[in-house]
Coordinates of C-alpha atoms and ligand atoms in Angstrom, one line a residue:
Chain A
M1 CA 0.0 0.0 0.0
I2 CA 2.5 2.6 1.2
K3 CA 6.1 1.8 0.5
V4 CA 8.8 4.3 1.7
H5 CA 12.4 3.6 0.8
N6 CA 15.4 5.5 2.3
L7 CA 13.6 8.7 2.7
N8 CA 15.6 11.8 3.6
K9 CA 14.5 15.3 4.1
I10 CA 16.8 18.2 4.9
Y11 CA 15.7 21.7 5.7
K12 CA 18.3 24.4 5.7
S13 CA 19.8 23.4 9.0
V14 CA 17.7 20.4 10.1
H15 CA 18.0 16.9 9.0
A16 CA 14.3 16.2 9.5
L17 CA 14.1 12.6 8.2
K18 CA 17.1 10.2 8.1
D19 CA 16.9 7.1 5.9
V20 CA 13.3 6.3 6.8
N21 CA 12.0 2.9 5.5
L22 CA 8.3 2.0 5.9
H23 CA 5.8 -0.5 4.6
V24 CA 2.2 0.1 5.5
K25 CA -0.2 -2.7 4.6
S26 CA -3.5 -2.3 3.0
G27 CA -6.4 -1.9 5.5
E28 CA -4.0 -1.3 8.4
L29 CA -4.1 1.5 11.0
F30 CA -0.6 2.6 11.3
A31 CA 0.4 5.0 14.0
Y32 CA 3.5 7.2 13.8
L33 CA 4.5 8.2 17.3
G34 CA 7.1 10.7 18.3
P35 CA 7.8 13.9 20.3
N36 CA 7.5 17.4 18.9
G37 CA 9.8 18.0 16.0
A38 CA 10.4 14.3 15.4
G39 CA 9.4 14.6 11.7
K40 CA 5.9 13.2 11.8
S41 CA 4.3 16.0 9.8
T42 CA 7.2 16.1 7.4
T43 CA 6.7 12.5 6.6
I44 CA 3.0 13.0 5.9
R45 CA 3.7 16.1 3.8
I46 CA 6.1 14.0 1.7
L47 CA 3.6 11.1 1.4
T48 CA 0.9 13.4 0.2
G49 CA 3.1 15.3 -2.3
L50 CA 3.1 18.6 -0.4
T51 CA 6.9 18.5 0.1
Q52 CA 9.6 17.0 -2.0
P53 CA 12.1 14.7 -0.3
N54 CA 15.8 15.2 -0.8
S55 CA 16.3 11.5 -1.6
G56 CA 14.4 8.3 -1.4
S57 CA 11.3 7.0 -3.0
V58 CA 7.6 6.6 -2.1
S59 CA 5.0 4.5 -3.8
L60 CA 1.3 4.6 -3.0
N61 CA -0.9 1.7 -4.2
G62 CA 1.8 1.0 -6.8
F63 CA 2.0 4.5 -8.1
D64 CA 5.4 6.1 -7.8
L65 CA 4.9 9.5 -6.2
K66 CA 7.5 11.2 -8.4
N67 CA 6.0 10.2 -11.7
S68 CA 2.3 10.1 -11.0
S69 CA 1.7 12.6 -8.3
I70 CA -1.7 13.7 -9.7
K71 CA -2.9 10.1 -9.8
S72 CA -1.6 9.2 -6.4
R73 CA -3.3 12.3 -4.9
Q74 CA -6.6 10.9 -5.9
Q75 CA -5.9 8.0 -3.6
C76 CA -5.1 10.1 -0.6
G77 CA -7.2 11.9 2.0
L78 CA -5.4 14.3 4.2
V79 CA -6.3 15.8 7.5
P80 CA -3.4 18.2 8.3
Q81 CA -2.2 19.2 11.7
S82 CA -3.5 22.8 11.5
I83 CA -7.1 23.5 10.6
N84 CA -7.2 24.5 7.0
L85 CA -10.9 25.0 6.3
D86 CA -12.3 28.1 4.5
Q87 CA -13.6 29.9 7.6
E88 CA -15.8 32.3 5.8
L89 CA -17.6 29.5 3.8
S90 CA -20.3 27.1 5.1
V91 CA -19.8 23.5 6.0
Y92 CA -21.6 22.5 2.8
E93 CA -19.5 24.9 0.6
N94 CA -16.2 23.6 2.0
L95 CA -17.2 20.0 1.2
T96 CA -18.5 21.0 -2.3
I97 CA -15.2 22.7 -3.2
H98 CA -13.3 19.6 -2.1
G99 CA -15.6 17.5 -4.3
L100 CA -15.0 19.8 -7.2
L101 CA -11.2 19.7 -6.7
F102 CA -11.4 15.9 -6.9
R103 CA -13.6 16.0 -10.0
M104 CA -16.8 14.7 -8.5
G105 CA -20.1 15.2 -10.3
K106 CA -22.9 17.1 -8.6
A107 CA -25.2 14.2 -7.7
E108 CA -22.2 12.2 -6.4
R109 CA -21.0 15.2 -4.4
N110 CA -24.3 15.9 -2.7
E111 CA -24.9 12.2 -1.9
K112 CA -21.5 12.0 -0.3
I113 CA -21.9 15.2 1.7
E114 CA -25.1 14.0 3.2
E115 CA -23.7 10.6 4.1
L116 CA -20.5 12.1 5.6
L117 CA -22.2 14.8 7.6
N118 CA -24.3 12.1 9.1
Y119 CA -21.2 10.1 9.7
V120 CA -19.4 12.8 11.6
D121 CA -22.6 14.0 13.3
L122 CA -22.7 17.5 11.7
S123 CA -25.8 17.2 9.5
H124 CA -27.6 19.9 11.6
R125 CA -24.7 22.4 10.9
Q126 CA -24.6 22.0 7.1
Q127 CA -25.3 25.7 6.5
S128 CA -23.3 27.1 9.3
L129 CA -20.1 29.1 8.5
V130 CA -17.0 27.2 9.6
K131 CA -15.9 30.1 11.8
E132 CA -19.0 29.4 13.9
L133 CA -18.1 25.8 14.7
S134 CA -16.3 24.6 17.8
G135 CA -12.8 23.1 17.5
G136 CA -14.0 19.5 17.7
M137 CA -16.6 20.2 15.0
K138 CA -13.9 21.6 12.8
R139 CA -11.8 18.5 13.3
R140 CA -14.7 16.3 12.4
L141 CA -15.4 18.4 9.4
M142 CA -11.8 18.1 8.2
I143 CA -12.1 14.3 8.5
A144 CA -15.4 14.3 6.5
R145 CA -13.8 16.5 3.9
A146 CA -10.8 14.2 3.5
L147 CA -13.2 11.3 3.0
M148 CA -15.2 13.1 0.3
H149 CA -13.5 11.5 -2.6
S150 CA -13.4 8.0 -1.0
P151 CA -9.6 7.8 -0.7
S152 CA -7.9 4.4 -0.2
V153 CA -5.5 5.9 2.3
L154 CA -6.3 8.5 5.0
F155 CA -3.5 10.5 6.5
L156 CA -4.4 12.0 9.9
D157 CA -1.8 14.4 11.3
E158 CA -2.6 14.6 15.1
P159 CA -6.4 14.5 14.6
T160 CA -7.3 15.0 18.2
V161 CA -4.8 17.7 19.3
G162 CA -6.4 20.3 21.6
L163 CA -9.6 18.4 22.1
D164 CA -11.1 17.3 25.4
A165 CA -11.2 13.6 26.4
G166 CA -14.8 13.1 25.4
M167 CA -14.3 14.5 22.0
R168 CA -11.1 12.6 21.6
R169 CA -12.9 9.3 22.2
K170 CA -15.6 10.3 19.7
I171 CA -13.0 10.9 17.1
W172 CA -11.2 7.6 18.0
A173 CA -14.5 5.8 17.4
L174 CA -14.9 7.5 14.1
I175 CA -11.4 6.6 13.0
K176 CA -12.0 2.9 13.9
K177 CA -15.2 3.0 11.9
I178 CA -13.4 4.4 8.9
Q179 CA -10.8 1.7 9.1
Q180 CA -13.6 -1.0 9.3
Q181 CA -14.9 0.3 6.0
G182 CA -11.6 -0.8 4.4
T183 CA -9.6 2.5 4.4
T184 CA -5.9 2.3 5.2
I185 CA -5.1 4.8 7.9
F186 CA -1.8 6.5 8.6
L187 CA -2.0 8.5 11.8
T188 CA 0.5 10.6 13.7
T189 CA 0.2 11.4 17.3
H190 CA 2.1 12.2 20.4
Y191 CA -0.7 10.8 22.6
I192 CA 0.3 7.4 23.9
E193 CA -3.2 6.2 24.6
E194 CA -4.2 7.2 21.1
A195 CA -1.6 4.9 19.5
E196 CA -2.3 2.2 22.0
F197 CA -6.0 2.3 21.5
L198 CA -6.1 2.6 17.7
A199 CA -3.1 1.2 16.1
D200 CA -2.5 -2.2 14.5
R201 CA 1.2 -1.2 14.3
V202 CA 3.2 1.6 15.8
A203 CA 6.3 3.3 14.5
F204 CA 8.6 5.2 16.9
L205 CA 10.2 8.2 15.4
D206 CA 12.8 10.4 17.2
T207 CA 14.6 13.4 15.6
G208 CA 14.1 12.0 12.1
T209 CA 15.2 8.4 12.8
L210 CA 12.7 5.6 12.7
L211 CA 13.5 3.4 15.7
V212 CA 11.2 0.5 15.5
V213 CA 7.9 -0.7 13.9
D214 CA 5.8 -3.3 15.7
T215 CA 2.4 -4.0 17.2
P216 CA 1.7 -2.1 20.4
S217 CA 1.5 -5.3 22.4
N218 CA 4.8 -6.6 21.1
L219 CA 6.5 -3.3 21.9
M220 CA 5.1 -3.3 25.5
T221 CA 5.6 -6.9 26.4
T222 CA 9.3 -6.9 25.6
L223 CA 9.6 -4.9 28.8
G224 CA 7.0 -6.8 30.9
T225 CA 3.4 -6.3 31.7
W226 CA 3.5 -4.4 35.0
A227 CA 5.5 -1.4 36.1
L228 CA 6.4 0.1 39.4
D229 CA 7.1 3.8 39.5
R230 CA 9.5 5.0 42.1
L231 CA 10.8 8.5 42.8
I232 CA 14.6 8.8 42.5
D233 CA 16.0 12.3 42.6
D234 CA 12.7 13.9 41.6
K235 CA 12.5 11.6 38.6
M236 CA 10.1 8.7 38.1
E237 CA 12.1 5.5 37.4
P238 CA 10.0 2.6 36.4
I239 CA 10.9 -1.1 37.1
Y240 CA 9.2 -3.7 34.9
F241 CA 7.7 -7.1 35.9
N242 CA 6.3 -10.0 34.0
S243 CA 3.4 -10.5 36.4
R244 CA 1.5 -8.6 39.0
D245 CA 2.7 -11.1 41.7
D246 CA 6.3 -10.3 40.9
A247 CA 5.6 -6.7 41.3
N248 CA 3.8 -7.1 44.6
H249 CA 6.5 -9.3 45.9
Y250 CA 9.0 -6.5 45.0
I251 CA 6.9 -4.0 46.9
A252 CA 6.7 -6.2 49.9
T253 CA 10.5 -6.6 50.1
H254 CA 11.4 -2.9 49.6
K255 CA 10.8 0.1 51.8
E256 CA 10.3 2.9 49.3
S257 CA 6.8 3.9 48.1
F258 CA 5.7 2.7 44.6
T259 CA 2.9 3.2 42.2
L260 CA 1.8 0.0 40.5
R261 CA 0.4 0.3 36.9
R262 CA 0.4 -1.5 33.6
V263 CA 3.2 -1.1 31.1
N264 CA 2.3 1.3 28.3
L265 CA 3.8 2.5 25.0
E266 CA 5.4 5.4 26.8
D267 CA 7.6 2.9 28.6
A268 CA 8.6 1.3 25.4
F269 CA 9.5 4.7 23.9
L270 CA 11.3 5.7 27.1
S271 CA 13.4 2.6 27.2
M272 CA 14.5 3.1 23.6
T273 CA 15.2 6.8 23.5
G274 CA 15.7 7.7 27.2
K275 CA 13.1 10.4 26.8
K276 CA 9.3 10.7 27.0
V277 CA 7.1 11.2 24.0
K278 CA 5.4 14.2 25.5
Chain B
M1 CA -8.3 20.2 -16.1
I2 CA -11.4 22.3 -16.6
H3 CA -12.9 20.7 -13.5
S4 CA -10.2 21.7 -11.1
L5 CA -9.8 25.1 -12.7
F6 CA -13.4 25.6 -12.1
A7 CA -13.1 24.4 -8.5
V8 CA -10.4 27.0 -7.8
Y9 CA -12.4 29.7 -9.4
Y10 CA -15.7 28.7 -7.8
R11 CA -14.1 28.9 -4.3
E12 CA -12.9 32.5 -4.9
M13 CA -16.4 33.4 -6.2
L14 CA -18.1 32.0 -3.1
I15 CA -15.8 34.0 -0.9
M16 CA -16.3 37.1 -3.0
R17 CA -20.1 36.7 -2.9
R18 CA -20.0 36.5 0.9
R19 CA -18.0 39.7 1.0
L20 CA -19.8 41.6 -1.7
T21 CA -21.6 43.9 0.6
R22 CA -18.3 45.1 1.9
L23 CA -16.5 44.9 -1.4
V24 CA -18.8 47.1 -3.5
P25 CA -18.5 50.1 -1.1
S26 CA -14.7 49.6 -1.0
W27 CA -14.7 49.5 -4.8
S28 CA -16.6 52.8 -4.9
V29 CA -14.8 54.9 -2.3
S30 CA -11.5 55.7 -4.0
P31 CA -12.9 56.2 -7.5
L32 CA -15.5 58.4 -6.0
L33 CA -12.9 60.5 -4.2
Y34 CA -10.8 60.8 -7.4
L35 CA -13.9 61.9 -9.3
I36 CA -14.9 64.5 -6.8
A37 CA -11.4 65.9 -6.1
F38 CA -9.8 65.8 -9.6
G39 CA -12.8 65.5 -11.9
Y40 CA -15.3 67.7 -10.4
A41 CA -13.5 70.2 -8.2
M42 CA -10.2 70.7 -10.0
G43 CA -10.9 69.6 -13.5
K44 CA -13.9 71.8 -14.2
H45 CA -12.2 74.0 -16.7
V46 CA -9.7 71.6 -18.1
E47 CA -10.3 70.2 -21.5
I48 CA -8.1 67.5 -23.1
D49 CA -8.4 66.8 -26.9
G50 CA -11.9 68.0 -27.0
H51 CA -13.1 66.0 -23.9
S52 CA -13.9 67.2 -20.5
Y53 CA -11.4 66.2 -17.8
M54 CA -14.1 64.0 -16.3
E55 CA -14.4 62.1 -19.5
F56 CA -10.7 61.8 -19.7
L57 CA -10.4 60.7 -16.1
I58 CA -13.0 57.9 -15.9
P59 CA -11.3 55.6 -18.5
G60 CA -8.0 56.2 -16.6
L61 CA -9.7 55.3 -13.4
I62 CA -11.0 52.1 -15.0
A63 CA -7.6 51.2 -16.2
M64 CA -6.1 51.8 -12.8
N65 CA -8.9 50.0 -11.0
S66 CA -8.9 46.9 -13.2
M67 CA -5.2 46.8 -12.5
T68 CA -5.4 47.1 -8.7
Q69 CA -8.5 44.9 -8.4
S70 CA -7.1 42.1 -10.4
F71 CA -3.8 42.4 -8.6
A72 CA -5.7 42.2 -5.3
I73 CA -6.2 38.5 -5.9
A74 CA -2.6 38.2 -4.5
S75 CA -3.8 39.3 -1.0
E76 CA -6.6 36.7 -1.1
I77 CA -4.1 34.0 -2.1
N78 CA -1.7 35.0 0.6
I79 CA -4.3 35.2 3.4
A80 CA -5.5 31.8 2.3
R81 CA -2.0 30.5 2.2
F82 CA -0.4 32.0 5.3
Y83 CA -3.3 32.3 7.7
W84 CA -5.7 29.6 6.7
H85 CA -3.3 27.1 5.0
I86 CA -5.9 26.5 2.3
F87 CA -3.1 26.3 -0.3
E88 CA -2.2 22.9 1.1
E89 CA -5.8 21.6 0.6
I90 CA -5.5 22.6 -3.1
Q91 CA -2.0 21.3 -3.5
A92 CA -3.0 17.9 -2.0
A93 CA -5.8 17.6 -4.6
P94 CA -5.2 16.4 -8.2
V95 CA -5.0 20.0 -9.5
S96 CA -2.3 20.9 -11.9
D97 CA -0.3 24.1 -11.4
F98 CA -1.7 25.4 -14.6
S99 CA -5.3 24.9 -13.5
Y100 CA -4.6 26.5 -10.2
V101 CA -3.1 29.6 -11.8
A102 CA -5.8 29.8 -14.4
G103 CA -8.6 29.6 -11.7
E104 CA -7.0 32.3 -9.6
V105 CA -6.4 34.5 -12.7
L106 CA -10.0 34.1 -13.8
A107 CA -11.1 35.2 -10.3
G108 CA -8.9 38.3 -10.6
I109 CA -10.4 39.1 -13.9
T110 CA -13.9 38.7 -12.6
R111 CA -13.1 41.0 -9.8
A112 CA -11.8 43.6 -12.2
F113 CA -14.9 43.4 -14.3
L114 CA -17.2 43.9 -11.4
S115 CA -15.3 46.9 -10.0
T116 CA -15.3 48.4 -13.5
C117 CA -19.1 48.2 -13.5
V118 CA -19.1 50.1 -10.3
I119 CA -17.0 52.9 -11.8
L120 CA -19.2 53.0 -14.9
I121 CA -22.2 53.5 -12.6
L122 CA -20.4 56.3 -10.7
G123 CA -19.6 57.9 -14.0
L124 CA -23.2 57.9 -15.0
M125 CA -24.0 59.7 -11.8
F126 CA -21.6 62.4 -12.8
G127 CA -23.3 62.5 -16.2
V128 CA -20.5 60.8 -18.1
T129 CA -21.5 58.1 -20.6
L130 CA -18.7 56.1 -22.3
S131 CA -18.9 53.9 -25.3
C132 CA -18.6 50.4 -23.7
N133 CA -17.9 48.5 -26.8
L134 CA -16.2 45.2 -27.4
L135 CA -12.7 46.8 -27.7
F136 CA -13.2 48.6 -24.4
W137 CA -14.0 45.4 -22.6
L138 CA -11.3 43.5 -24.4
A139 CA -8.7 46.0 -23.2
I140 CA -10.0 45.6 -19.6
L141 CA -9.9 41.9 -20.0
L142 CA -6.3 41.9 -21.2
N143 CA -5.2 44.4 -18.6
S144 CA -6.6 42.4 -15.7
F145 CA -5.1 39.2 -17.3
V146 CA -1.7 40.9 -17.1
F147 CA -2.0 41.9 -13.5
A148 CA -3.9 38.9 -12.1
S149 CA -1.1 36.7 -13.6
L150 CA 1.5 38.9 -12.1
A151 CA -0.3 38.8 -8.8
V152 CA -0.5 35.0 -8.6
G153 CA 3.3 34.7 -9.4
L154 CA 4.3 37.2 -6.8
A155 CA 1.9 35.7 -4.3
M156 CA 3.7 32.4 -4.7
L157 CA 7.2 34.0 -4.2
V158 CA 6.5 36.1 -1.1
K159 CA 7.3 34.6 2.3
S160 CA 4.7 36.6 4.3
H161 CA 1.7 38.7 3.9
G162 CA 3.7 41.8 4.9
D163 CA 6.0 41.3 1.8
Q164 CA 2.9 41.3 -0.3
V165 CA 1.8 44.7 1.0
L166 CA 5.2 46.1 0.3
L167 CA 5.1 44.8 -3.3
T168 CA 1.8 46.4 -3.9
S169 CA 3.1 49.8 -2.8
F170 CA 6.3 49.5 -4.8
V171 CA 4.9 48.0 -8.0
I172 CA 1.3 48.9 -8.3
T173 CA 0.9 52.3 -6.8
P174 CA 3.6 54.0 -9.0
M175 CA 2.1 52.4 -12.1
A176 CA -1.4 53.6 -11.1
F177 CA -0.1 57.2 -11.2
L178 CA 2.4 57.2 -14.0
G179 CA 0.7 55.2 -16.7
G180 CA -1.4 57.9 -18.3
T181 CA -4.3 57.3 -16.0
F182 CA -4.7 60.9 -14.7
F183 CA -2.9 63.1 -17.2
P184 CA -2.0 63.0 -20.9
L185 CA 1.4 61.5 -21.5
E186 CA 2.3 64.4 -23.9
N187 CA 3.0 66.4 -20.7
F188 CA 6.0 64.2 -20.1
P189 CA 9.4 64.8 -21.7
E190 CA 10.1 62.5 -24.6
W191 CA 12.4 60.2 -22.5
G192 CA 9.8 59.9 -19.9
Q193 CA 7.2 59.0 -22.4
R194 CA 9.4 56.2 -23.8
L195 CA 9.9 55.0 -20.3
V196 CA 6.2 54.7 -19.3
Y197 CA 5.4 52.9 -22.6
I198 CA 7.3 50.0 -21.1
L199 CA 4.5 49.7 -18.5
P200 CA 1.6 47.6 -19.5
I201 CA -0.8 49.9 -17.7
T202 CA 0.1 52.7 -20.1
H203 CA -1.1 50.6 -23.0
A204 CA -4.2 49.6 -21.1
A205 CA -5.1 53.2 -20.2
Q206 CA -4.6 54.3 -23.8
A207 CA -6.6 51.5 -25.3
I208 CA -9.5 51.8 -22.8
R209 CA -9.7 55.5 -23.2
S210 CA -9.5 55.4 -26.9
A211 CA -12.2 52.7 -27.1
S212 CA -14.4 54.4 -24.7
F213 CA -14.3 57.6 -26.9
G214 CA -15.6 55.4 -29.7
N215 CA -12.2 55.3 -31.5
I216 CA -10.2 52.3 -32.7
P217 CA -7.2 51.9 -30.4
P218 CA -3.9 50.8 -31.8
I219 CA -3.7 47.0 -32.1
S220 CA -0.1 47.1 -30.8
S221 CA -1.5 48.0 -27.3
Y222 CA -3.6 44.8 -27.3
L223 CA -0.7 42.8 -28.5
V224 CA 1.6 44.1 -25.8
L225 CA -0.9 43.4 -23.1
F226 CA -1.6 39.9 -24.5
F227 CA 2.0 38.8 -24.7
T228 CA 2.9 40.4 -21.3
G229 CA 0.0 38.5 -19.8
C230 CA 1.0 35.2 -21.3
I231 CA 4.6 35.6 -20.1
F232 CA 3.4 36.5 -16.5
F233 CA 1.0 33.6 -16.6
F234 CA 3.6 31.0 -17.5
I235 CA 6.1 32.4 -15.0
S236 CA 3.3 32.1 -12.4
V237 CA 2.8 28.4 -13.2
L238 CA 6.5 27.8 -12.6
C239 CA 6.3 29.8 -9.3
V240 CA 3.6 27.5 -7.9
K241 CA 6.2 24.7 -7.8
K242 CA 8.5 27.0 -5.8
A243 CA 5.8 27.7 -3.3
K244 CA 5.4 24.1 -2.3
D245 CA 8.3 23.8 0.1
Ligands
LIG301 N1 9.2 24.4 6.4 C1 10.2 24.1 7.3 N2 11.4 24.7 7.2 C2 12.4 24.4 8.0 N3 12.4 23.5 9.0 C3 11.3 22.8 9.1 C4 10.1 23.0 8.2 N4 9.2 22.1 8.6 C5 9.6 21.4 9.6 N5 10.9 21.7 9.9 C6 11.8 21.1 10.9 O1 11.8 19.7 10.7 C7 11.7 19.0 11.9 C8 10.5 18.1 11.9 O2 9.3 18.9 11.9 P1 7.9 18.2 11.8 O3 6.9 19.3 11.7 O4 7.8 17.1 10.8 O5 7.7 17.6 13.3 P2 6.5 16.8 14.0 O6 7.0 15.5 14.3 O7 5.3 16.9 13.1 O8 6.3 17.7 15.3 P3 5.0 18.2 16.0 O9 4.6 17.1 17.0 O10 5.4 19.4 16.8 O11 4.0 18.5 15.0 C9 11.6 20.1 13.0 O12 12.9 20.2 13.5 C10 11.2 21.3 12.3 O13 11.8 22.4 12.9
LIG302 MG1 3.5 17.8 13.3

């Protein structure tokens, strides 16, 4: 589906991506996890043809991005990190323009608009101007817009950033639903729970280097299943255990105070990079 | 290609329609002030080649206005690009650079035509009727083609909206005053005349004025505008690629 080979991107002074290799399978929900400035958005911008890489190749559904960028754009839906809707136009008009840009006929467009607005729960706001919508509504509208032309891959760049927990869960459910309809999803996030909850496979990215690609459970269980946090010099230092009993035994035999919790992706990231995702 | 060209154009038209109640007054204010200050108050006793100064001034204003209004598309593009990031939405769609430029240029031309109509109506209120024949409109079309194409290209090259404002005051404002819009070029020394004939606006003002008096303007003016416009247009298409990174 998406094949990335030895991708490099260099901005004036920043080596934003270093020899990145990826292979995203069809129908998969692939999460790209990394701290600020890791190169997540840069990767998405290259995959969607918005930015040219310095070297390396990308193919989407068998189309080489270099030679057939117009054809491959038809396959992609993009929800960028910053909101890029036409604020002075209505919800309906924003979707219509997108449909026109992707060469959809009028009947097809209107049918899809109705279906998608239902889908993201915005039917009642069809005629509202975008600037009158809340942040969460705008995010959902961006997702609906990206789905207008029925792309086979959907790129979501931090789709829940700045939203409250309730809205975040709503959007997660929506993303799951989109995947179930057969769309391949490439998602970037720096929310651990988001990757854990949604992803079939997770890639860790740190300052332009791809560290590892695996399923969330594989990544976590290499460390253990339970963790004890203890405070050492004002820093939380986790110790990992394979079972709850082992952890409890450790607590019983040591004097310090601990917090017991399950191992999460943050631990996996921390153990690989020595730093936290957030 | 036509599809995506239309999409780009349609978007600009929807935005313009939303703002029309603010745009029409803004299109009328400065021409109205020029007409009152120069045409009515100062130019009462001035006569140029058998025409009242008012009659001389209005075609000049139309030339100037079709230039500034078609060039104004650059601000729209930049606001969409730097503040709203809409440019990315269009770039991620299967829209060729050519269609994008063509759609924006067409929007600029439409804007120029609408603002021309506003000036013609103002002219009527001052009792001036011009001959709005095919050659008159063709000159306006070519003039706005030149400046809308220039606008799209420059909009792609600037790095911020502030640069854009700077460009307008250095490129457009001098042309507005020097290109034979407000006074006959015969008042210039010969070297000065030769210089201003490099500017496309001079040809536009001449053709629009001559056509609106019912004369046949020199075909060379139309050719100059047409070829300048084509050159700007194709440079703009190349500039879109530059804007992507
Ligand atoms: N247009 C640009 N010009 C110069 N440097 C850039 C540009 N875009 C990104 N960078 C740099 O490339 C690196 C990766 O940026 P990128 O936006 O891909 O990070 P990210 O992982 O998406 O981060 P965030 O979580 O903050 O969105 C950063 O060091 C950034 O400063
Ligand atoms: Mg980012």
